[in-house]
Short mmCIF file of C-alpha atoms and ligand atoms in Angstrom, two decimals:
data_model
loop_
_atom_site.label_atom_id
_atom_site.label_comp_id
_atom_site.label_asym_id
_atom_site.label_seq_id
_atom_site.Cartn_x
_atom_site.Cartn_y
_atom_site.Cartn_z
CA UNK A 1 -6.09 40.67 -9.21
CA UNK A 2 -3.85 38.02 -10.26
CA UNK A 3 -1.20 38.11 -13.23
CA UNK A 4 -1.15 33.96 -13.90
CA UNK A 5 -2.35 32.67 -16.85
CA UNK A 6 -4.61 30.15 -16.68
CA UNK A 7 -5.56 27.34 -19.41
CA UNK A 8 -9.33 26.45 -20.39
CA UNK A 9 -9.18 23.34 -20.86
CA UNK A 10 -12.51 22.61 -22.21
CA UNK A 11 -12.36 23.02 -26.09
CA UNK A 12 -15.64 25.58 -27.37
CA UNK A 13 -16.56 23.44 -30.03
CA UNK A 14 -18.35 19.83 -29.11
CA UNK A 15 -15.34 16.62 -29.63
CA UNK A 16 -16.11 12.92 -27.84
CA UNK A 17 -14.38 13.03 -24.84
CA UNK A 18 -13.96 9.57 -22.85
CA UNK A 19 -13.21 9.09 -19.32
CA UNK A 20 -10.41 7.06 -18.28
CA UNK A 21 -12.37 3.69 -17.86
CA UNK A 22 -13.70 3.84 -21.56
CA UNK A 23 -11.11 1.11 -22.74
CA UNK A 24 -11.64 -0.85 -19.32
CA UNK A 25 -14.98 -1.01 -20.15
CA UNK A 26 -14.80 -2.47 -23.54
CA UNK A 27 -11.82 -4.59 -23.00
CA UNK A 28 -12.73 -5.72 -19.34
CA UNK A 29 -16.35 -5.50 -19.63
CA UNK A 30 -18.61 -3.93 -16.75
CA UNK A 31 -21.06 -6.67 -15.35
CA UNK A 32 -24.72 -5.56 -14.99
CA UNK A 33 -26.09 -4.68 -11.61
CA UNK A 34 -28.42 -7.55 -10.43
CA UNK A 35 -30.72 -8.49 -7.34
CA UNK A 36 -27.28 -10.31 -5.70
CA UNK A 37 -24.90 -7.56 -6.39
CA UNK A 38 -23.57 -6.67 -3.03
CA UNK A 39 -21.10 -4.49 -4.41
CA UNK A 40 -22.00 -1.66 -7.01
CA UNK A 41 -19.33 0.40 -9.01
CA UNK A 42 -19.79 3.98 -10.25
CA UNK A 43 -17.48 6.20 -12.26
CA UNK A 44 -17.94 9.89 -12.26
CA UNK A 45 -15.58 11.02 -14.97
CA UNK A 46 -15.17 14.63 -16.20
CA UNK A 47 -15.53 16.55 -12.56
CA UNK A 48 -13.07 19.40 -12.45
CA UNK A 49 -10.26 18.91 -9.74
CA UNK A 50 -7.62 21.27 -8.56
CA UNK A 51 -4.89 20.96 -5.89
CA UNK A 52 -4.89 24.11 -3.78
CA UNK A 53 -1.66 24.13 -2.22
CA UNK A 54 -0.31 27.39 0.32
CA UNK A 55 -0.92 28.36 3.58
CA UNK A 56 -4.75 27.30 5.17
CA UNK A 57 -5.38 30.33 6.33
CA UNK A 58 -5.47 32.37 3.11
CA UNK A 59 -6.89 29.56 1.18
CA UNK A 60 -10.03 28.71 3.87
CA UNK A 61 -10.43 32.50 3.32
CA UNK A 62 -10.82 32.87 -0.34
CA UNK A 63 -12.75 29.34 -0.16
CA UNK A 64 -15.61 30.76 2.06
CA UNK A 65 -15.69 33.49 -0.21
CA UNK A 66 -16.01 32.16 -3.40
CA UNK A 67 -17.30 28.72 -2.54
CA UNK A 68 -19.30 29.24 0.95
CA UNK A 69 -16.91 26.08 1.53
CA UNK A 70 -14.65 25.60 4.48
CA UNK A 71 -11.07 24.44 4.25
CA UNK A 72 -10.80 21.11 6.39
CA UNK A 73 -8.30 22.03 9.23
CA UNK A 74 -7.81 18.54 10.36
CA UNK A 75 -5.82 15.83 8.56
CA UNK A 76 -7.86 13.84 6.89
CA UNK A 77 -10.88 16.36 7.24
CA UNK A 78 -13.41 16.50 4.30
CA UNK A 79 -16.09 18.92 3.90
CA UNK A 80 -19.19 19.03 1.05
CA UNK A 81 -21.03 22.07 0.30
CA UNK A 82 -24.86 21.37 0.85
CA UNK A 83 -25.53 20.28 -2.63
CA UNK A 84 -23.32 17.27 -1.80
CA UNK A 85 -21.73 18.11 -5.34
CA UNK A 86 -18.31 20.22 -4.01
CA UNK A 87 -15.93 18.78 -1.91
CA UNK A 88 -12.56 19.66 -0.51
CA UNK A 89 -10.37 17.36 1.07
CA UNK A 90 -7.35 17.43 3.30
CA UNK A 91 -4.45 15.77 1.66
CA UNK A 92 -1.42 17.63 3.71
CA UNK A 93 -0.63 20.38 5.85
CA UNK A 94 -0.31 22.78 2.99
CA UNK A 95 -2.72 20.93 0.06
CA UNK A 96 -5.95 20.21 -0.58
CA UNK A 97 -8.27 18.57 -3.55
CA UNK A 98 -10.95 20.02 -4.24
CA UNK A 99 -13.45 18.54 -7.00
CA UNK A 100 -16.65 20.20 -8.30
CA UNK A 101 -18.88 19.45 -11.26
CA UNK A 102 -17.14 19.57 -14.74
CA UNK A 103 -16.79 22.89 -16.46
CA UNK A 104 -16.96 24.94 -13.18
CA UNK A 105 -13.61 24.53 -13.02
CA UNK A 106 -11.98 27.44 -15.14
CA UNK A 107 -13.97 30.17 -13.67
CA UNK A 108 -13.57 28.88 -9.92
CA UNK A 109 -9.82 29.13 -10.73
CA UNK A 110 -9.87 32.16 -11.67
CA UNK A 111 -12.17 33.82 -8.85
CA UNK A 112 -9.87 32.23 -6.21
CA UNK A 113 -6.98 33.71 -7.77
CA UNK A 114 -9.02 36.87 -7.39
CA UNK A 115 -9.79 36.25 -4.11
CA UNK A 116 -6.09 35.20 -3.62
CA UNK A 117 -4.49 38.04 -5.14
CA UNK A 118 -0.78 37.56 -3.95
CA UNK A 119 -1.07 35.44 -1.58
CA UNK A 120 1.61 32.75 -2.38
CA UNK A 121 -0.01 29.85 -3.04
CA UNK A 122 -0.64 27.16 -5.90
CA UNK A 123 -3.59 25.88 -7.68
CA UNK A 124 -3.40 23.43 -10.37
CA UNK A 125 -5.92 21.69 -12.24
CA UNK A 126 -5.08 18.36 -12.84
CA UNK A 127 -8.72 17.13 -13.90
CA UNK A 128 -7.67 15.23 -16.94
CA UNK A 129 -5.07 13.73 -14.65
CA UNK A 130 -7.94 11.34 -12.19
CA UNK A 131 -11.36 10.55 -11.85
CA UNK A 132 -13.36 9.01 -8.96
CA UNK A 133 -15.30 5.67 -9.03
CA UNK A 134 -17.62 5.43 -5.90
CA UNK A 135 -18.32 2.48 -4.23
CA UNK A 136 -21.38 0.93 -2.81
CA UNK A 137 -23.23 -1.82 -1.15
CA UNK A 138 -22.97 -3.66 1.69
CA UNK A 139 -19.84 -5.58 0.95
CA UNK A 140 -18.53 -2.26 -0.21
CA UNK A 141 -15.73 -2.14 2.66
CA UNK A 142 -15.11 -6.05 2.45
CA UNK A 143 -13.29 -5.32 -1.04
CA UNK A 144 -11.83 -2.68 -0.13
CA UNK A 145 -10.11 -4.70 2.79
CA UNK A 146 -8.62 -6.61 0.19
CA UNK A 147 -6.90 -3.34 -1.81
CA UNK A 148 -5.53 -2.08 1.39
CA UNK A 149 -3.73 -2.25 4.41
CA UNK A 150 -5.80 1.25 5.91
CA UNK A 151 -8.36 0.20 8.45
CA UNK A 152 -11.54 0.82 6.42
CA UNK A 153 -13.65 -0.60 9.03
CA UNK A 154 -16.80 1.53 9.19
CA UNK A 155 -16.53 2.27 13.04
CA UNK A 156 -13.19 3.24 12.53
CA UNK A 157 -13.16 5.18 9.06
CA UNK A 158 -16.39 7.52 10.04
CA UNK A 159 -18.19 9.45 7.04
CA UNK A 160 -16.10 12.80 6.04
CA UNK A 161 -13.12 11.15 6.37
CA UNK A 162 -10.38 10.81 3.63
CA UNK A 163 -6.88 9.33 3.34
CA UNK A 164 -4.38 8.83 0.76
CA UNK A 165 -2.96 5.79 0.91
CA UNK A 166 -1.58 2.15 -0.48
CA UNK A 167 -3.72 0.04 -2.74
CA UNK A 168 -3.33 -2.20 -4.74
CA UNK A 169 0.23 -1.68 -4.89
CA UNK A 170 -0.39 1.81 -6.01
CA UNK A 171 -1.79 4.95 -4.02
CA UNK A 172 -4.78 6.23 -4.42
CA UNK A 173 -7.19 8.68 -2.31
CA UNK A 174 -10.13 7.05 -0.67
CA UNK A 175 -12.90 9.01 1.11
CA UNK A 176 -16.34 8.47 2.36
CA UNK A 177 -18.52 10.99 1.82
CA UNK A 178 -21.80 9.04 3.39
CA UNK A 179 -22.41 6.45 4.93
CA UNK A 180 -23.35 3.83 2.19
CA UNK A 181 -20.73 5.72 -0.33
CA UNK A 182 -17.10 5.15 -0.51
CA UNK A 183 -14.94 6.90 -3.18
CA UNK A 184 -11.79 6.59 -4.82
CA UNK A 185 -10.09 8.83 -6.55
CA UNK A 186 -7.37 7.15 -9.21
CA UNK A 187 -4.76 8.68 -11.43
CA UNK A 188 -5.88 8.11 -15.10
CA UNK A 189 -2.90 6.17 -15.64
CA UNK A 190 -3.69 3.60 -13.31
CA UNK A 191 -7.32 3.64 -13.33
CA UNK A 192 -7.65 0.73 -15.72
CA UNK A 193 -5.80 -1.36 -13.47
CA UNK A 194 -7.69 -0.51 -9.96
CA UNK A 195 -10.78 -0.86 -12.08
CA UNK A 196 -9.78 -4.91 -13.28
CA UNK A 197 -8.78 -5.30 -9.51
CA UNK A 198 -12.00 -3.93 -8.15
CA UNK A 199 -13.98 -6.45 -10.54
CA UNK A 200 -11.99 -9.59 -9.63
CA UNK A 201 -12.00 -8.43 -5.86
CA UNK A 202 -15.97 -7.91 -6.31
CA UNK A 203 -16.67 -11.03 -8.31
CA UNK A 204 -17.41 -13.15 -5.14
CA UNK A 205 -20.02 -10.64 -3.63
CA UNK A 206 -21.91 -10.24 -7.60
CA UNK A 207 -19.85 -6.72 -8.15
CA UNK A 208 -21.88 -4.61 -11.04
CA UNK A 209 -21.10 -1.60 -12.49
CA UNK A 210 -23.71 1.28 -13.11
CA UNK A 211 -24.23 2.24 -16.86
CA UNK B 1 1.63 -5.58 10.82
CA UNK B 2 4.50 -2.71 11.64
CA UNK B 3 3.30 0.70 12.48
CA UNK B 4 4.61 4.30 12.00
CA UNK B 5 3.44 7.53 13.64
CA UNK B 6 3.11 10.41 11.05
CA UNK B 7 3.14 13.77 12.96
CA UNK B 8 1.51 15.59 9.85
CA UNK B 9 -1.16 12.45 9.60
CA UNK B 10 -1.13 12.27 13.33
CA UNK B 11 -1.89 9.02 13.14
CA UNK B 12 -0.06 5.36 12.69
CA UNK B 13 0.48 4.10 9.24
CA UNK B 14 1.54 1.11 7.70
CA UNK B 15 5.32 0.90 7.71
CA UNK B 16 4.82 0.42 3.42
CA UNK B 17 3.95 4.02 3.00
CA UNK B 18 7.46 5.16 4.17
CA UNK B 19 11.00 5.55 3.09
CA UNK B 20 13.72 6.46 4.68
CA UNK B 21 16.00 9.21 3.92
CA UNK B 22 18.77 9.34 5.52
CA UNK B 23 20.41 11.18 8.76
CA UNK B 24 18.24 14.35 9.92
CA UNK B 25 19.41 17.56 10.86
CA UNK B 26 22.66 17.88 8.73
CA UNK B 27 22.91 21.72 8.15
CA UNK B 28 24.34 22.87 4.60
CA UNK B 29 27.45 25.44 5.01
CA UNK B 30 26.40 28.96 4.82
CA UNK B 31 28.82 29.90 2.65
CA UNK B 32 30.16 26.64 0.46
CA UNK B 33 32.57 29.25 -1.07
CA UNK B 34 34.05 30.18 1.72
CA UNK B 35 34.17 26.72 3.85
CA UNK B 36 37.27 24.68 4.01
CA UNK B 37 37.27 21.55 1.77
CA UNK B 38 36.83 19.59 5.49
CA UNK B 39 34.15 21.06 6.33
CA UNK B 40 32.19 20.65 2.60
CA UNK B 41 33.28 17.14 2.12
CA UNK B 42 32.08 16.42 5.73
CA UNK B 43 28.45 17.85 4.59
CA UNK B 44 28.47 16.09 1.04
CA UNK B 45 29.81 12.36 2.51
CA UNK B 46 29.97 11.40 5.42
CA UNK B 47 27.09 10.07 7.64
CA UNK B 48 27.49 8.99 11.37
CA UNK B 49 27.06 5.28 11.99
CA UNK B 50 25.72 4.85 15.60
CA UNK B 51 25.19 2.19 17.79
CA UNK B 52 22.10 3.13 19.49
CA UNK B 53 20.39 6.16 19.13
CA UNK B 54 20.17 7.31 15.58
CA UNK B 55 17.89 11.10 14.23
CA UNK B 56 16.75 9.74 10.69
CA UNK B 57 14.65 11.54 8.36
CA UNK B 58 11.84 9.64 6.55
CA UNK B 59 9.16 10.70 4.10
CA UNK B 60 5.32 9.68 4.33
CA UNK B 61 5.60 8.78 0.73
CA UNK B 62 2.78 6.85 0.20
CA UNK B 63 0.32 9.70 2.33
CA UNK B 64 0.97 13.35 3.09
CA UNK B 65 4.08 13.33 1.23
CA UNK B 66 5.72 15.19 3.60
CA UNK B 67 8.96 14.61 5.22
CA UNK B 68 9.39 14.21 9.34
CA UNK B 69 12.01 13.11 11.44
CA UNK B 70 12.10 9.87 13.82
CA UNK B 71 14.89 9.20 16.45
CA UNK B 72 15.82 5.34 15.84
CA UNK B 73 17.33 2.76 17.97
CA UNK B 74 19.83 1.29 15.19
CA UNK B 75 20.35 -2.00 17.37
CA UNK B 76 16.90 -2.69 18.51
CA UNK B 77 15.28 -0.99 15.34
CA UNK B 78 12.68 0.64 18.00
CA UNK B 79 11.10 3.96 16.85
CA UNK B 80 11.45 6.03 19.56
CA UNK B 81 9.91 8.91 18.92
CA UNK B 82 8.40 11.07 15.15
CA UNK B 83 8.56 14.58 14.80
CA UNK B 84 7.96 17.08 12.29
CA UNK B 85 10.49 19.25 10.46
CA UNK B 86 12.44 21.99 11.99
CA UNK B 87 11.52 20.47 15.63
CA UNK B 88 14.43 19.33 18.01
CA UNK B 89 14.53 15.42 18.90
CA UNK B 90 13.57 14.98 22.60
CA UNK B 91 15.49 11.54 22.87
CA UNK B 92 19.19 12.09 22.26
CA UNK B 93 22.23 9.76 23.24
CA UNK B 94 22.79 11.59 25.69
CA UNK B 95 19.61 11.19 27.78
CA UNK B 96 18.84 8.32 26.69
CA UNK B 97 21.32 7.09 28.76
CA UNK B 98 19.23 6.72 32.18
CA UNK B 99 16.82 4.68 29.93
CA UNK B 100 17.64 1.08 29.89
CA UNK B 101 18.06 1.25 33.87
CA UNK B 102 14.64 2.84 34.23
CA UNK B 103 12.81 -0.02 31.78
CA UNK B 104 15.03 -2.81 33.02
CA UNK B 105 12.79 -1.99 36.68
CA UNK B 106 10.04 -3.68 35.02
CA UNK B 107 10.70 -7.11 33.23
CA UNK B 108 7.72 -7.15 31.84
CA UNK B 109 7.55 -4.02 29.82
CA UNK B 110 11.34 -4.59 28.10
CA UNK B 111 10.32 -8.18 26.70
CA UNK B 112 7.00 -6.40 25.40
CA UNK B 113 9.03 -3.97 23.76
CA UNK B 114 11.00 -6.59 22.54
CA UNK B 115 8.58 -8.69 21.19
CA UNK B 116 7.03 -5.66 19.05
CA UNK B 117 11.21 -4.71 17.86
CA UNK B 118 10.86 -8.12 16.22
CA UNK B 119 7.47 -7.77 14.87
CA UNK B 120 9.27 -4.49 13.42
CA UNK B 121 12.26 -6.41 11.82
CA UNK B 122 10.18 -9.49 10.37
CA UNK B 123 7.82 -6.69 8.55
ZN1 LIG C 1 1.66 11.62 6.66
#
C-alpha cells in the first residue's frame, strides 16, 4: 500500500467544464469539414494523463498488472491497449505519458500506487495541464512539415511511433497511433496558439475541424 | 540543416532542440568544508579553454530532457562523439593526437568533414 495522497480532481457535483480550445473556437472560429478538406482537425479534451516517471522495470510491472499494458522499452516506443483508447508513450529513459479516457484517471492512480507500493517512482497527473488534437487526411503530414523540423515523412515516422519535439517554436509531443491518424499533444497554455497555426497552415489544403 | 546524436533518443536531432551547458565531468569536492579555498574556487570558476578537443555537457532540451555529454572540436566545431551521463569520453586530447595524420591519408574524407564543420557553423 502506498501512503501518498492523491487529489480527485473531478468535482462530484456537475459544473461546465471547457477544454482548452473553447476560446480558440469562438474567437478563431473552426471551419466546417467539406468534400475538399484534405486536412481534418479533432480535439479530444478531458482524457486523463499522468507522467509515470521511475525505473521501467517496476513501472512495466505494475502496468501489466493493472492495465494489461506494456511499458514501451524503446525510445520513442508507443503502445495502445486493444480498445485503441489507452496509450503509453515513451518520452525518456525514466518517463512515460500515459493517457486514458477521462475519469479513469483517479482510480488508475491509485491502483498503480498499489501495485507500486515503495517502489520509488513518480506519477503525476497533469490532465488539466494538455489535451490532444488528432490530425487527419491526406495532407495531414504536409502541415505538419511546415510546424516542424522532425522528419514526419510517413516511411520514415512508422505508426506507434512518438517524439517530443520543436514546433512551431514551441514543443509539443506528436505521435501516430495509425496510419491515417496523427496526434498532438499541446500544453493548455499554448494550445490556442498551435491551434491558429494549424488553421492558417491547413487553409491551403481546405483544413476543417470536427464538431 | 545541423544534426545532433542524442544517446537517450538514439537518434539525430535538429541542432534547435539543444543547449549547451557547459564543461562535463567537473567533480564537486567531497568535503567543501574541508577543501582549501584553491581547490573550491577552482570548482566554482574556472573552466578550461582548449584549443581542440573540448568534453561539453549539453541537454536535449527540446526532447528527452535529459542531459549527455559530447566531446567537441572547439576549432573545427566538429562533434566528435555523444555519450550519456556517467560514461567516460573515448576521444580525449590525448589520443586524438594520431588523428589528423590518419584522416589527412585521405584528401577526400577531411574536405568532406570540412564541408559539413561549416554547414555546422552557418546553422
Ligand atoms: Zn534526447
Amino acid at each position: 500500500m502506498s501512503d501518498i495522497r492523491q487529489f480527485q480532481t473531478h468535482p462530484e457535483v456537475e459544473i461546465a467544464t471547457e477544454s482548452p480550445l473553447a476560446y480558440s473556437r469562438q474567437r478563431s472560429g473552426a471551419p466546417a469539414i467539406t468534400v475538399s478538406s484534405q486536412v481534418m482537425l479533432r480535439e479530444r479534451p478531458f482524457q486523463g494523463h499522468l507522467t509515470l516517471r521511475g525505473g521501467a522495470i517496476v513501472l512495466d510491472e505494475a502496468l501489466r498488472h493493472v492495465l494489461g499494458l506494456s511499458l514501451p522499452s524503446q525510445p520513442h516506443g508507443l503502445n495502445h491497449d486493444d480498445s485503441g483508447e489507452r496509450s503509453v508513450q515513451w518520452l525518456a529513459p525514466d518517463e512515460w505519458l500515459l493517457i486514458v479516457p477521462g475519469g479513469e484517471e483517479f482510480s488508475l492512480e491509485t491502483r498503480l500506487r498499489d501495485a507500486l507500493g515503495d517502489a520509488h517512482v513518480s506519477i503525476v497527473d497533469v490532465s488539466g495541464g494538455q489535451t490532444v488534437i488528432d490530425i487527419e487526411g491526406e495532407m495531414a503530414h504536409a502541415v505538419l512539415m511546415k510546424f516542424t523540423h522532425y522528419d514526419v515523412d510517413p516511411t520514415v515516422f512508422p505508426v506507434g511511433k512518438g517524439v517530443t519535439t520543436g514546433f512551431a517554436k514551441t514543443s509539443a509531443i506528436l505521435r501516430r497511433s495509425s496510419a491515417s491518424r496523427w496526434e498532438l499533444v499541446v500544453r493548455r497554455s499554448f494550445a490556442d496558439y498551435l491551434y491558429r497555426w494549424l488553421l492558417d497552415a491547413g487553409e491551403e489544403y481546405g483544413i476543417g475541424v470536427e464538431r | 540543416m545541423f544534426h545532433i546524436y542524442c544517446p537517450y533518443c538514439e537518434e539525430y536531432r535538429e541542432e534547435e532542440e539543444f543547449h549547451p551547458k557547459g564543461q562535463a565531468h567537473l567533480s564537486r569536492p567531497e568535503d567543501p568544508d574541508d577543501c582549501s579555498d584553491e581547490a573550491w574556487g577552482d570548482y566554482l570558476f574556472f573552466r578550461d579553454n582548449p584549443r581542440g578537443i573540448h568534453h561539453e555537457m549539453w541537454v536535449h532540451a527540446q526532447g528527452c530532457r535529459k542531459f549527455f555529454n559530447i566531446t567537441r572540436h572547439t576549432v573545427t566545431y566538429e562533434i566528435l562523439e555523444t555519450y550519456k551521463m556517467g560514461e567516460q569520453p573515448t576521444i580525449t586530447a590525448e589520443t586524438n593526437t594520431a588523428r589528423p595524420a590518419a584522416t589527412a591519408s585521405s584528401a577526400d574524407d577531411r574536405a568532406a568533414t570540412e564541408v559539413k564543420g561549416a554547414q555546422g557553423v552557418q546553422a
